Amino acid sequence: DGGITQSPKYLFRKEGQNVTLSCEQNLNHDAMYWYRQDPGQGLRLIYYSQIVNDFQKGDIAEGYSVSREKKESFPLTVTSAQKNPTAFYLCASSAETGSNEKLFFGSGTQLSVL
Amino acid sequence: SQQGEEDPQALSIQEGENATMNCSYKTSINNLQWYRQNSGRGLVHLILIRSNEREKHSGRLRVTLDTSKKSSSLLITASRAADTASYFCATDTGRRALTFGSGTRLQVQP
């Protein structure tokens, strides 16, 4: 079954803790993205990666970090520097960036602060 | 900042009625896409309209694009309770990643 898998579905973070959200795709897509969604809001771009071992900051990258060591995987770490991390995090992929490609989304991770 | 802004923010209609959502954007685009999101889930791509197209159909969906007004509309005909969801427009400027609007929450009453 092809698609994007995000885990966990729910995640709780304590003060001062870093947490990592997993995103795996088996669509053989080059490009992957992380978006943040706050209640009743649209999506804001955190980071994106066009190819393995390369990634770029989006509009709200502060307090987040990513890696892209494998084509299939694009984990997002929410660091303790992110003071307001409670949100719904969505991972997506596309065959390429900037070329009329549609995005395929995972089912999201809800992150809450304890 | 958000490139696209949807209007209305929320819409409630009866089953069988048509639902129209509008999207305005600020800069030139390569294409505009519409996505649907069921509560607590990821987004699903509905339709893509390129900058040189004016109208596109897919099943009960009709999308229009007016690049001179920098606006698009999504029409869902003969709505069903299962159409209840949030709908987002997203603009592709060819630079990096899609920019999403704030969405329209559609409630279809059975």
Short mmCIF file of N, CA and C in Angstrom, two decimals, chain B residues 25 29-32 34 47-57 61-75:
data_model
loop_
_atom_site.label_atom_id
_atom_site.label_comp_id
_atom_site.label_asym_id
_atom_site.label_seq_id
_atom_site.Cartn_x
_atom_site.Cartn_y
_atom_site.Cartn_z
N TYR B 25 -5.53 35.32 -3.90
CA TYR B 25 -4.10 35.21 -3.66
C TYR B 25 -3.40 36.48 -4.11
N ILE B 29 1.12 32.99 -10.12
CA ILE B 29 1.18 31.56 -9.81
C ILE B 29 1.40 30.73 -11.07
N ASN B 30 1.93 29.53 -10.87
CA ASN B 30 1.99 28.52 -11.94
C ASN B 30 0.69 27.73 -11.99
N ASN B 31 0.19 27.41 -10.81
CA ASN B 31 -1.07 26.70 -10.73
C ASN B 31 -1.70 26.94 -9.36
N LEU B 32 -2.95 26.58 -9.24
CA LEU B 32 -3.66 26.67 -7.96
C LEU B 32 -4.30 25.31 -7.72
N TRP B 34 -6.69 22.73 -5.01
CA TRP B 34 -7.65 22.63 -3.93
C TRP B 34 -7.47 21.29 -3.22
N ILE B 47 -8.06 18.86 -6.95
CA ILE B 47 -8.00 19.31 -8.32
C ILE B 47 -6.90 20.36 -8.46
N LEU B 48 -6.28 20.41 -9.62
CA LEU B 48 -5.23 21.38 -9.94
C LEU B 48 -5.64 22.12 -11.19
N ILE B 49 -5.53 23.45 -11.16
CA ILE B 49 -5.83 24.25 -12.34
C ILE B 49 -4.60 25.09 -12.65
N ARG B 50 -4.14 25.04 -13.88
CA ARG B 50 -2.95 25.75 -14.27
C ARG B 50 -3.28 27.21 -14.59
N SER B 51 -2.26 28.05 -14.59
CA SER B 51 -2.48 29.49 -14.76
C SER B 51 -3.07 29.85 -16.11
N ASN B 52 -2.89 28.99 -17.10
CA ASN B 52 -3.44 29.28 -18.43
C ASN B 52 -4.82 28.63 -18.65
N GLU B 53 -5.38 28.05 -17.60
CA GLU B 53 -6.72 27.46 -17.68
C GLU B 53 -7.71 28.36 -16.96
N ARG B 54 -8.94 28.34 -17.39
CA ARG B 54 -9.96 29.20 -16.77
C ARG B 54 -10.98 28.38 -15.98
N GLU B 55 -11.17 27.12 -16.39
CA GLU B 55 -12.17 26.29 -15.72
C GLU B 55 -11.76 24.83 -15.84
N LYS B 56 -12.09 24.07 -14.78
CA LYS B 56 -11.79 22.65 -14.80
C LYS B 56 -12.85 21.91 -14.02
N HIS B 57 -13.17 20.70 -14.49
CA HIS B 57 -14.20 19.91 -13.84
C HIS B 57 -13.62 18.57 -13.42
N LEU B 61 -17.10 18.47 -8.86
CA LEU B 61 -16.30 19.65 -8.58
C LEU B 61 -16.11 20.48 -9.84
N ARG B 62 -16.23 21.79 -9.65
CA ARG B 62 -15.92 22.72 -10.73
C ARG B 62 -15.05 23.82 -10.16
N VAL B 63 -13.91 24.03 -10.77
CA VAL B 63 -12.98 25.07 -10.32
C VAL B 63 -12.81 26.10 -11.41
N THR B 64 -12.82 27.36 -11.03
CA THR B 64 -12.53 28.44 -11.96
C THR B 64 -11.31 29.21 -11.47
N LEU B 65 -10.64 29.84 -12.39
CA LEU B 65 -9.46 30.64 -12.06
C LEU B 65 -9.50 31.92 -12.88
N ASP B 66 -9.37 33.05 -12.19
CA ASP B 66 -9.30 34.36 -12.84
C ASP B 66 -7.97 34.99 -12.43
N THR B 67 -6.98 34.88 -13.29
CA THR B 67 -5.65 35.39 -12.92
C THR B 67 -5.62 36.91 -12.89
N SER B 68 -6.51 37.56 -13.62
CA SER B 68 -6.53 39.03 -13.59
C SER B 68 -7.02 39.54 -12.24
N LYS B 69 -7.89 38.78 -11.61
CA LYS B 69 -8.39 39.15 -10.28
C LYS B 69 -7.67 38.40 -9.17
N LYS B 70 -6.77 37.51 -9.57
CA LYS B 70 -6.05 36.68 -8.60
C LYS B 70 -7.05 35.98 -7.67
N SER B 71 -7.96 35.26 -8.28
CA SER B 71 -8.97 34.56 -7.48
C SER B 71 -9.38 33.26 -8.15
N SER B 72 -9.88 32.36 -7.32
CA SER B 72 -10.36 31.07 -7.78
C SER B 72 -11.60 30.71 -6.98
N SER B 73 -12.44 29.89 -7.57
CA SER B 73 -13.60 29.39 -6.83
C SER B 73 -13.71 27.88 -7.01
N LEU B 74 -14.21 27.24 -5.96
CA LEU B 74 -14.49 25.80 -5.99
C LEU B 74 -15.99 25.63 -5.77
N LEU B 75 -16.63 24.98 -6.71
CA LEU B 75 -18.06 24.69 -6.62
C LEU B 75 -18.24 23.19 -6.45
#
